[in-house]
Amino acid sequence: MSDAVLVYGVLGLTLVGFVWGRFRYDLVALMALLGSVLLGLVPGEAAFLGFGHPAVITVAAVLVLSKGFERSGLVDIIAEQALRIGERLLLQLLVLTGTVLLLSAVMNNVGALALMLPVAMRLARAHDTSPSILLMPLAFGSLLGGLMTLIGTPPNIIVASYRGSVTGESFGMFSFTPVGVVVALVGLVFIVLLGWRLTPRRQGQASADELFDTANYLVELRLPEEAKACGWTLSELQQELGETVPVIGVIRDDKRRPGHAFLGALRAGDVLLVEGGPEEIKLLEDKAGLRLGAEPEAADEEAEAGDEAAEPREVAAVDGEGKEDKKEKEKEKEKARSPSTEGLQLVEAVVRNDSMMVNRTVTQLRLHHQHGLHLVAVARDGARLKTRLREIRFRSGDVLLLQGDEAGLAEALGTLGCLPLASRNLTLGQPRLLLVSLAIFALAIAAMLLDLLPAAVALSLAALASLLVGVLPLRDAYQAVDGPVIVLLGAMIPVGQALETSGGAALIAETLLVFGADWPVVVTLAGLFVLSMLLSNVINNAAAALLMAPIAASLADGFGVSLDPFLMVVAVSASCAFLTPIGHQSNTLVMGPGGYRFGDYWRLGLPLSLLVLVVALPMILWVWPL
């Protein structure tokens, strides 16, 4: 069996693994690499050289610099201005999509979306707008913005590095700008004027209370003296129940303590504020002896009534001011009795593609013991899940309602791989750090433009300088590096090279040349564009670029024309994953908050993809002639 056939077999199984989604894409890529080594397609000594490839280093450096921009306050300043838009929908779309488009040109596009997503959610809630109208345009805007510069998206970095390996000279920082800017602007105009009308309307999801219906599920349960749970800790209560019923708070002596911070033993008279339906309440009554709080309260009222009847007659003859005071006290008492989430640090968050929570349960994650978080509710596809919380296996795009200590929430969510959606408090960075961060980035760009340093070296130096001057703590820098993407790139680069060295890419190119022999080269370019675009909608866009770049080079060589337009076609098309929620992390991130379904994306994505094809091809041939 020839090496080319073996490569096709490995790539075929790899594509199946990517589409199936049972294993995360970085694991699938690693299996493809090791399988290629075992089959003799990749030399053992070269198996892990991909992790030192300039494209991998550049992507890692860009992720660190992106985090530095966030930390320095640059993005918060932009977001603060965006919140002043007003209630005009077209203006909201223009500012939100335009802002994420510009941010994506100079930082990781997923990072840009993650920063603007809470702003869009806040706008939707403030103006009672369905977030589904805003979020899909926002996600697509982040993809379009990445087309404009070398560092905007991994496919650009991969294509530039591939050109360097073939011709000895890589694409520069702004080599992608002429085509990328025109495509991005045309896409922005289309989305703002017409495209948003093609997005589905998902009603009732702008408010956290509407989505999770929290008030209808918060109940008070009192511990009578004979309750089994007297003397138990909350952890022992959960173990006895065998169910993760979230205890939101414990009320003792008229003081309410968050459930996650209550470490003592329960005692008679305590009131537990519990999130759950009838089944959970019945479980607490049967196994722990808890009772709904209404009966004791009624008894208290009767006792109070008896006390009042026994009081001297002059007490009843209070003046008007005394009656008002009594009414105010009764209102305060009633307010204290009613279930409330005030002060309990409830936060909404969406599960990212690379989250450690994907395909795991709350029990497996030890969410409370290890991360200090209580899971209150889960929403998927725009609706709250009624399944028992401990039985839910999380998926990317799920929206979670969590409770935790306010000081540790951000760190816990970052560790778990969740993006907070609730009102985002803008914390402006120090002006000095903001200026330093911009200056470091500008120097790196200048070094690249003047050919003083390769992109990987210049951007790595910029990332290092940001750490040294304190723009970004070292711990945050390591968290900013997207491990799964780095593994994907490092593993798939040798596999992509094997496609070329085995003759597999040339064989595919020869087949395409036979079919396109009687047609102009531009028709083959269009076919390459469509093929690469379709591939990026079912696998990671970086993987699509890695696989299509050798085929593009073989096609250019077969036609005897310039390599550049073929590589530019791959760069643009691999970044246009508008048809499915799985083609790009940006699409997946908005799926839960927007309440989208799998089939919703093509409504806006298909016309936008065709528009990009029609606009990009003439621009590529004009800027990079055959």
XYZ file of C-alpha atoms in Angstrom:
626
model
C 0.000 0.000 0.000
C 1.463 3.371 -1.020
C 2.192 6.144 1.430
C -0.373 8.375 -0.287
C -3.160 5.864 0.349
C -2.092 5.517 3.975
C -2.155 9.291 4.409
C -5.655 9.416 2.939
C -6.715 6.729 5.398
C -5.278 8.628 8.370
C -6.815 11.920 7.248
C -10.164 10.262 6.571
C -10.285 8.825 10.070
C -9.124 12.168 11.458
C -11.953 14.017 9.720
C -14.439 11.465 11.062
C -13.049 12.048 14.548
C -13.342 15.825 14.196
C -16.944 15.641 12.972
C -18.010 12.956 15.462
C -16.899 15.082 18.390
C -16.691 12.182 20.855
C -13.086 13.159 21.580
C -11.840 16.728 21.635
C -10.074 17.886 18.486
C -6.643 18.088 20.136
C -6.855 14.406 21.124
C -7.960 13.484 17.609
C -5.012 15.400 16.162
C -2.591 13.703 18.546
C -3.951 10.284 17.545
C -3.475 11.229 13.885
C 0.142 12.215 14.541
C 1.059 9.065 16.476
C -0.773 6.893 13.951
C 1.261 8.519 11.170
C 4.462 7.759 13.076
C 3.490 4.099 13.574
C 2.682 3.781 9.868
C 6.032 5.265 8.906
C 4.517 8.377 7.318
C 6.206 10.720 9.809
C 9.761 9.955 11.030
C 9.835 9.281 14.754
C 12.540 11.880 15.379
C 10.405 14.525 13.631
C 7.116 13.644 15.317
C 7.052 16.597 17.681
C 8.913 19.182 15.656
C 5.542 20.739 14.840
C 5.334 22.132 18.380
C 8.364 24.282 17.617
C 6.966 25.446 14.279
C 6.831 29.257 13.849
C 3.057 29.109 13.349
C 2.563 27.482 16.771
C 4.865 29.964 18.512
C 3.152 32.890 16.795
C -0.324 31.728 17.821
C 0.791 31.307 21.447
C 2.391 34.780 21.479
C -0.750 36.373 19.998
C -2.908 34.756 22.698
C -0.675 36.203 25.422
C -0.688 39.665 23.824
C -4.484 39.505 23.499
C -4.768 38.817 27.214
C -2.423 41.721 27.848
C -4.722 44.079 25.948
C -7.596 42.959 28.142
C -5.601 43.285 31.334
C -4.270 46.742 30.488
C -7.801 48.123 30.110
C -7.783 48.812 26.361
C -10.741 46.574 25.632
C -12.681 47.760 28.690
C -12.461 51.342 27.459
C -13.899 50.258 24.107
C -16.604 48.203 25.796
C -17.567 51.079 28.102
C -18.143 53.320 25.092
C -20.144 50.590 23.339
C -22.590 50.472 26.252
C -23.661 54.055 25.483
C -25.184 53.126 22.146
C -28.851 53.547 22.999
C -31.855 51.520 21.938
C -31.597 51.782 18.124
C -31.056 48.220 16.910
C -29.123 49.047 13.732
C -26.735 51.238 15.720
C -26.264 48.460 18.278
C -25.442 46.000 15.493
C -23.056 48.415 13.812
C -21.139 49.287 16.991
C -21.001 45.768 18.424
C -20.112 43.982 15.172
C -17.790 46.770 14.029
C -15.972 46.806 17.365
C -15.427 43.054 17.478
C -14.316 43.194 13.840
C -11.607 45.755 14.642
C -10.514 43.951 17.815
C -10.225 40.652 15.928
C -7.732 42.228 13.538
C -5.156 42.739 16.306
C -5.994 39.976 18.769
C -7.337 36.423 18.837
C -10.861 36.465 17.403
C -12.271 34.168 20.100
C -10.788 36.477 22.721
C -12.342 39.506 21.038
C -15.752 37.829 21.006
C -15.396 36.745 24.636
C -14.795 40.370 25.627
C -17.743 41.805 23.693
C -20.237 39.016 24.447
C -21.109 40.279 27.966
C -21.543 43.789 26.518
C -24.017 42.468 23.938
C -25.921 40.530 26.624
C -26.155 43.626 28.805
C -27.465 45.675 25.891
C -30.045 43.013 25.060
C -31.310 42.965 28.621
C -31.286 46.739 29.034
C -33.428 47.266 25.934
C -35.512 44.062 26.159
C -34.061 42.764 22.876
C -33.694 39.096 22.033
C -29.936 38.354 22.215
C -30.312 36.020 19.237
C -30.495 39.103 16.993
C -27.146 40.419 18.261
C -25.011 37.384 19.010
C -24.769 35.608 15.642
C -23.738 38.852 13.859
C -21.217 39.367 16.665
C -19.708 35.889 16.177
C -19.524 36.256 12.388
C -17.986 39.715 12.807
C -15.163 38.207 14.868
C -14.411 35.778 12.003
C -14.454 38.544 9.382
C -12.153 40.738 11.467
C -9.531 38.010 11.637
C -9.081 38.194 7.861
C -7.437 41.607 7.993
C -3.984 40.905 9.455
C -1.445 38.133 9.901
C -2.243 37.704 13.591
C -6.025 37.946 13.244
C -6.641 34.215 12.887
C -4.557 30.998 12.918
C -5.191 30.159 9.218
C -3.401 33.374 8.207
C -0.407 32.473 10.363
C -0.353 28.903 8.992
C -0.572 30.033 5.362
C 2.129 32.655 5.886
C 4.462 30.090 7.459
C 3.763 27.597 4.676
C 4.659 30.188 2.064
C 7.909 30.780 3.922
C 8.745 27.070 3.849
C 8.085 26.892 0.088
C 9.447 30.200 -1.214
C 11.744 31.279 1.603
C 9.657 34.390 2.296
C 6.511 34.500 4.438
C 3.526 36.773 4.076
C 3.935 39.929 6.157
C 1.782 41.451 8.882
C -0.383 43.422 6.455
C -0.149 41.214 3.371
C -3.710 40.070 4.130
C -5.057 43.588 4.679
C -6.119 44.707 1.149
C -8.317 41.658 0.609
C -9.311 41.213 4.262
C -10.455 44.803 4.807
C -12.693 44.836 1.715
C -14.243 41.455 2.554
C -14.743 42.448 6.217
C -16.354 45.791 5.388
C -18.690 44.300 2.779
C -19.635 41.579 5.268
C -20.240 44.174 7.999
C -22.530 46.256 5.764
C -24.463 43.146 4.738
C -24.922 41.975 8.339
C -26.031 45.387 9.646
C -28.425 46.271 6.819
C -29.856 42.888 5.875
C -28.193 39.864 7.432
C -29.535 40.316 10.972
C -33.071 39.918 9.588
C -32.151 36.334 8.670
C -31.291 35.355 12.245
C -33.992 33.514 14.227
C -35.873 35.327 16.982
C -35.560 33.479 20.256
C -37.829 35.231 22.723
C -37.594 35.400 26.498
C -33.859 34.853 26.903
C -32.539 38.340 27.505
C -33.247 38.051 31.215
C -31.587 35.570 33.511
C -34.786 35.357 35.557
C -36.798 34.442 32.444
C -34.272 31.932 31.163
C -33.804 30.113 34.456
C -37.081 31.090 36.146
C -35.111 31.172 39.385
C -37.838 32.579 41.629
C -40.151 29.653 40.884
C -37.546 27.169 42.048
C -36.177 28.856 45.179
C -37.885 27.545 48.295
C -37.310 27.824 52.033
C -37.056 24.650 54.106
C -36.911 24.778 57.900
C -35.188 22.317 60.239
C -37.555 21.321 63.042
C -36.074 19.949 66.258
C -36.809 16.344 65.258
C -35.159 16.686 61.788
C -32.534 14.069 60.948
C -30.326 16.763 59.427
C -29.733 18.524 62.763
C -25.994 18.271 63.394
C -25.133 17.533 59.761
C -22.930 19.712 57.603
C -24.135 20.644 54.137
C -21.608 18.190 52.691
C -23.034 15.383 54.836
C -26.535 16.413 53.754
C -25.565 16.061 50.092
C -23.974 12.666 50.734
C -27.073 11.425 52.510
C -29.316 12.586 49.673
C -27.084 11.117 46.970
C -28.120 14.138 44.898
C -26.500 17.521 44.235
C -29.424 19.690 45.368
C -28.013 23.228 45.517
C -28.374 24.909 48.913
C -28.186 28.568 47.945
C -28.143 29.947 51.475
C -28.639 29.207 55.177
C -30.617 31.644 57.346
C -29.806 31.609 61.051
C -30.656 34.318 63.604
C -32.035 36.497 60.789
C -28.631 36.425 59.072
C -28.243 34.802 55.687
C -25.027 33.030 54.757
C -24.210 31.773 51.235
C -24.425 28.004 51.020
C -20.912 27.614 49.650
C -19.510 29.532 52.636
C -21.506 27.739 55.349
C -19.159 25.174 56.893
C -20.721 24.540 60.284
C -23.333 22.042 61.457
C -27.026 22.599 60.901
C -29.254 23.036 63.918
C -32.956 23.299 64.725
C -34.511 26.519 63.507
C -32.140 26.985 60.556
C -33.781 27.838 57.247
C -32.254 26.472 54.044
C -32.805 28.366 50.812
C -32.861 25.536 48.286
C -33.042 25.508 44.490
C -35.125 22.595 43.284
C -38.390 21.258 42.006
C -41.004 19.105 43.747
C -38.860 15.945 43.501
C -35.908 17.549 45.271
C -38.136 19.037 47.986
C -39.760 15.633 48.611
C -36.274 14.089 48.855
C -35.224 16.644 51.476
C -38.386 16.056 53.473
C -38.103 12.255 53.433
C -34.370 11.780 53.982
C -33.443 14.821 56.062
C -36.687 15.758 57.812
C -36.806 19.311 56.462
C -40.160 21.061 56.210
C -41.449 23.917 54.106
C -41.152 27.143 56.078
C -44.767 28.295 55.784
C -46.156 26.310 58.753
C -43.698 27.579 61.388
C -44.195 31.097 60.080
C -47.953 30.717 60.439
C -47.464 29.463 63.989
C -45.246 32.438 64.728
C -47.952 34.765 63.443
C -50.535 33.084 65.695
C -48.231 33.453 68.663
C -47.681 37.089 67.816
C -51.432 37.579 67.521
C -51.883 35.987 70.967
C -49.233 38.218 72.449
C -50.898 41.267 70.961
C -54.291 40.242 72.408
C -52.731 39.912 75.868
C -51.189 43.368 75.754
C -52.789 46.254 77.667
C -55.483 48.228 75.874
C -53.309 51.295 75.561
C -50.953 49.451 73.208
C -53.721 49.171 70.634
C -54.282 52.884 70.853
C -51.025 53.839 69.217
C -50.806 56.988 67.184
C -50.538 57.154 63.367
C -46.758 57.260 63.419
C -46.611 54.033 65.428
C -48.861 52.283 62.947
C -46.595 53.329 60.097
C -43.551 51.974 61.943
C -45.341 48.692 62.531
C -46.259 48.433 58.844
C -42.653 49.073 57.836
C -41.420 46.363 60.205
C -43.961 43.911 58.828
C -42.826 44.696 55.268
C -39.186 44.147 56.248
C -40.071 40.840 57.935
C -42.033 39.687 54.886
C -39.142 40.678 52.615
C -36.706 38.709 54.795
C -38.966 35.639 54.591
C -39.345 35.680 50.799
C -36.773 33.742 48.781
C -34.195 36.042 47.227
C -30.898 35.670 45.444
C -29.629 39.081 46.572
C -26.057 38.927 47.792
C -25.630 35.275 46.890
C -23.281 35.923 43.916
C -25.216 34.140 41.199
C -23.478 34.318 37.835
C -24.307 33.116 34.344
C -21.534 31.508 32.301
C -21.257 29.696 28.984
C -19.159 26.535 28.570
C -16.370 27.002 26.035
C -15.255 24.421 23.483
C -12.019 23.812 25.335
C -13.632 23.632 28.782
C -12.681 20.810 31.114
C -16.418 20.480 31.851
C -17.338 19.135 28.410
C -18.814 15.623 28.606
C -18.410 15.509 32.392
C -20.912 15.737 35.232
C -20.987 18.002 38.264
C -20.026 15.028 40.450
C -16.999 14.128 38.318
C -15.841 17.743 38.392
C -16.267 18.042 42.195
C -17.598 21.474 41.434
C -18.216 22.538 45.019
C -15.326 20.890 46.851
C -12.635 21.648 44.284
C -13.827 24.919 42.741
C -16.123 26.413 45.397
C -19.108 26.621 43.038
C -22.719 25.478 43.331
C -24.554 24.573 40.137
C -28.050 26.102 40.297
C -29.396 25.489 36.777
C -28.384 24.614 33.219
C -29.880 25.934 29.974
C -29.307 24.343 26.576
C -30.663 25.447 23.185
C -32.395 28.369 24.868
C -34.383 26.331 27.404
C -33.737 25.284 30.961
C -32.947 21.582 31.386
C -35.308 19.754 33.721
C -32.959 16.777 34.148
C -31.456 16.225 37.574
C -28.340 18.324 37.866
C -26.062 15.440 38.790
C -27.101 13.542 35.620
C -26.318 16.353 33.164
C -23.218 15.917 31.025
C -22.120 19.386 30.028
C -21.715 20.404 26.389
C -19.928 23.349 24.848
C -22.384 26.221 24.560
C -24.370 25.274 27.689
C -25.375 28.264 29.818
C -24.886 27.655 33.539
C -26.273 29.470 36.553
C -23.619 29.194 39.248
C -23.163 30.413 42.786
C -19.813 31.057 44.374
C -17.642 33.381 46.371
C -17.420 36.690 44.525
C -13.685 36.972 45.077
C -12.948 33.571 43.564
C -15.585 33.410 40.836
C -13.394 34.766 38.035
C -10.542 32.380 38.800
C -12.858 29.368 39.137
C -14.609 30.123 35.848
C -11.262 30.585 34.103
C -10.001 27.259 35.433
C -13.148 25.453 34.320
C -13.117 27.074 30.876
C -16.320 29.093 31.227
C -17.058 32.591 29.978
C -19.138 34.815 32.321
C -22.231 36.326 30.700
C -23.845 38.280 33.499
C -23.359 42.010 33.883
C -19.673 42.541 33.441
C -18.144 45.113 35.740
C -15.709 47.094 33.644
C -12.426 47.492 35.477
C -10.274 50.011 33.721
C -6.572 49.281 33.681
C -3.875 51.726 34.656
C -3.174 54.354 31.953
C 0.564 53.671 32.221
C 0.086 49.960 31.525
C -2.252 50.737 28.658
C 0.320 52.959 26.976
C 3.120 50.486 27.655
C 1.088 47.629 26.195
C 0.355 49.594 23.014
C 3.984 50.696 22.688
C 5.286 47.132 23.002
C 2.847 45.920 20.367
C 3.725 48.798 18.024
C 7.450 48.002 18.308
C 6.785 44.351 17.456
C 4.774 45.344 14.380
C 7.513 47.759 13.299
C 10.163 45.041 13.638
C 8.056 42.759 11.428
C 7.365 45.438 8.802
C 11.043 46.397 8.548
C 12.052 42.721 8.298
C 14.216 43.082 11.372
C 12.730 39.976 13.001
C 10.483 37.091 11.921
C 6.891 37.307 13.151
C 7.285 34.493 15.679
C 10.344 36.126 17.254
C 8.960 39.682 17.245
C 5.646 38.698 18.811
C 7.331 36.397 21.353
C 9.575 39.273 22.409
C 6.508 41.489 22.740
C 4.784 38.883 24.914
C 7.905 38.531 27.076
C 8.218 42.307 27.451
C 4.568 42.514 28.537
C 5.299 40.005 31.297
C 8.482 41.731 32.417
C 6.910 45.189 32.780
C 3.864 43.844 34.606
C 1.180 44.270 31.952
C 0.225 40.654 32.522
C 1.008 38.297 35.437
C 2.806 35.094 34.466
C -0.057 32.933 35.702
C -2.532 34.758 33.447
C -0.171 34.366 30.514
C -0.119 30.586 30.875
C -3.911 30.534 31.220
C -4.228 32.663 28.073
C -2.427 30.088 25.931
C -5.137 27.887 24.415
C -3.681 24.424 25.047
C -6.009 22.446 22.751
C -5.293 24.747 19.795
C -1.532 24.524 20.397
C -1.713 20.720 20.511
C -3.885 20.685 17.391
C -1.386 22.774 15.438
C 1.692 20.994 16.744
C 0.217 17.565 15.942
C -1.336 18.355 12.557
C 1.654 20.180 11.047
C 3.697 16.946 10.591
C 0.568 15.170 9.286
C 0.041 17.960 6.760
C 3.678 17.677 5.713
C 3.184 13.933 5.284
C 0.304 14.659 2.897
C 2.784 16.625 0.787
C 5.845 14.377 1.046
C 3.859 11.209 0.317
C 2.558 12.669 -2.921
C -1.017 12.721 -1.632
C -1.449 16.456 -2.169
C -0.057 16.242 -5.703
C -2.437 13.375 -6.498
C -5.461 15.406 -5.368
C -4.188 18.391 -7.339
C -3.730 16.271 -10.475
C -7.329 15.062 -10.194
C -8.568 18.631 -9.880
C -6.373 19.675 -12.809
C -7.927 16.984 -15.005
C -11.428 18.204 -14.229
C -10.423 21.846 -14.587
C -8.230 21.539 -17.685
C -10.928 22.966 -19.978
C -11.885 25.759 -17.610
C -10.157 29.039 -16.640
C -7.917 28.920 -13.588
C -10.373 31.123 -11.715
C -12.933 28.291 -11.790
C -10.458 25.972 -10.049
C -9.754 28.744 -7.540
C -13.476 28.983 -6.841
C -13.660 25.211 -6.376
C -10.693 25.341 -3.991
C -12.420 28.159 -2.102
C -15.670 26.212 -1.710
C -13.881 22.989 -0.718
C -11.793 24.729 1.936
C -14.813 26.646 3.250
C -16.909 23.495 3.580
C -14.044 21.728 5.345
C -13.668 24.569 7.863
C -17.335 24.195 8.809
C -16.865 20.641 10.055
C -13.323 20.741 11.460
C -11.192 23.379 13.157
C -10.242 26.175 10.736
C -6.549 25.791 11.572
C -6.709 22.110 10.635
C -8.490 23.026 7.384
C -5.710 25.456 6.482
C -3.024 22.900 7.303
C -4.617 20.305 5.016
C -5.515 22.622 2.134
C -2.255 24.597 1.867
C -0.242 21.711 0.289
C -3.091 21.007 -2.156
C -3.184 24.686 -3.126
C 0.570 24.661 -3.741
C 0.310 21.557 -5.929
C -2.492 23.175 -7.949
C -0.460 26.336 -8.533
C 2.503 24.246 -9.610
C 0.302 22.186 -11.954
C -1.098 25.296 -13.653
C 2.342 26.910 -13.732
C 1.060 30.097 -12.083
C 1.855 32.121 -8.954
C 1.441 30.384 -5.606
C 0.154 33.472 -3.777
C -3.471 33.661 -5.012
C -4.000 29.970 -4.209
C -2.673 30.398 -0.665
C -4.765 33.535 -0.182
C -7.863 31.599 -1.233
C -7.100 29.024 1.461
C -6.478 31.724 4.094
C -9.769 33.524 3.438
C -11.980 30.460 2.916
C -10.639 28.553 5.946
C -11.700 31.458 8.167
C -15.271 31.608 6.836
C -16.968 28.930 8.933
C -20.422 30.496 8.905
C -22.608 27.442 8.267
C -22.433 25.425 11.494
C -21.903 26.017 15.219
C -19.020 23.522 15.321
C -16.774 25.061 12.672
C -15.387 27.754 14.954
C -15.315 28.428 18.689
C -16.951 31.830 18.177
C -20.038 30.148 16.727
C -20.228 27.664 19.594
C -19.836 30.354 22.258
C -22.979 32.196 21.176
C -25.113 29.091 20.634
C -26.305 28.766 24.232
C -26.743 32.466 25.120
C -28.496 33.104 21.799
C -30.707 30.046 22.066
C -29.667 28.916 18.580
C -30.171 25.467 17.121
C -27.742 23.682 14.813
C -29.751 24.514 11.702
C -30.025 28.235 12.453
C -26.530 29.181 11.320
C -26.920 28.577 7.593
C -29.738 31.140 7.346
C -27.294 33.994 7.743
C -24.163 31.937 7.093
C -24.987 30.726 3.579
C -25.658 34.139 1.978
C -22.672 35.575 3.854
C -20.423 32.741 2.600
C -21.557 33.333 -0.997
C -20.991 37.066 -0.596
C -17.454 36.473 0.695
C -16.734 34.176 -2.261
C -18.007 36.744 -4.787
C -16.061 39.615 -3.198
C -12.860 37.813 -2.210
C -11.971 36.095 -5.498
C -11.769 39.259 -7.657
C -9.890 41.070 -4.881
C -7.371 38.221 -4.536
C -6.743 38.117 -8.294
C -6.375 41.895 -8.390
C -3.948 42.125 -5.443
C -2.190 38.788 -6.141
C -2.391 38.213 -9.913
C -1.757 34.810 -11.470
